[in-house]
Amino acid sequence: MAEHEEQNRRTVLRLYQEVGNEGRLELLDELAWPDHVEHNPFPQQGQGVEGFKQRISMVRAAFNPRFTIEHLIAEGDKVAVMWSNHGTHVGEWFGFAPTGKTVIAHGVDIHQLRDGRLAEHWDVVDVTHFLSQVGVLPAPPAAAGSQRRSPLRVAPVGSEPRWSPCCGNGARTFACSRAITAGLPTSPAQA
């Protein structure tokens, strides 16, 4: 592994351990560029390092999560991370009242680094599985009574579908979650 890839790997590990798990948001001033770009922002989340802090604060306030890195791949200026986080739903999350339930979320993040600092971020999170754990949605048939995870639901590359449950695109993901809970069409067959 090239030296810059190892540095990028260490930076991303610090993000999950020291910022995500320990809540040391001030480290983002060191780990991320001031103009950090979030490609899948939460609704009302700002951009830049302050928006990044806001995102992590929101997750920590709602779930007090403990991130576990399942896989990490560093290549060139990008680091891909498949993660899980375990937490308790203790705070409001986009209009969903706290349930006190233990939740496990799964996702994939791609971080682009510039000179060893976080510059851009993309993610896909299994929102359907998460919402079933807090009781907003029924458990998916494949997950009912088993330890099997529901699949990530991702829109095809280059498409802009009218329906797209949990497509991993920020506000649209949460809009899809709201559509599911409201009984609105979430597939072409229902549209």
PDB file of C-alpha atoms in Angstrom, residues 6 13 42 68 71 82 117 130 153 163 170 175 182 187:
ATOM      1  CA  GLU A   6      -2.060   4.339   4.410  1.00  0.00           C
ATOM      2  CA  LEU A  13     -10.263   5.094  10.909  1.00  0.00           C
ATOM      3  CA  PHE A  42     -29.520  15.035   5.445  1.00  0.00           C
ATOM      4  CA  THR A  68     -17.853  -1.118  13.664  1.00  0.00           C
ATOM      5  CA  HIS A  71     -14.501  -3.746   5.535  1.00  0.00           C
ATOM      6  CA  MET A  82     -18.681  -0.991   4.892  1.00  0.00           C
ATOM      7  CA  ARG A 117      -7.832  15.152   4.699  1.00  0.00           C
ATOM      8  CA  PHE A 130     -33.463   0.525  10.156  1.00  0.00           C
ATOM      9  CA  ARG A 153     -31.862  -0.761  -2.250  1.00  0.00           C
ATOM     10  CA  TRP A 163     -39.919   5.613  -7.229  1.00  0.00           C
ATOM     11  CA  GLY A 170     -30.033  12.141   1.210  1.00  0.00           C
ATOM     12  CA  ALA A 175     -38.735  11.254   1.419  1.00  0.00           C
ATOM     13  CA  ALA A 182     -47.703   7.029   4.319  1.00  0.00           C
ATOM     14  CA  SER A 187     -42.503   0.586  -6.804  1.00  0.00           C
TER      15      SER A 187
END
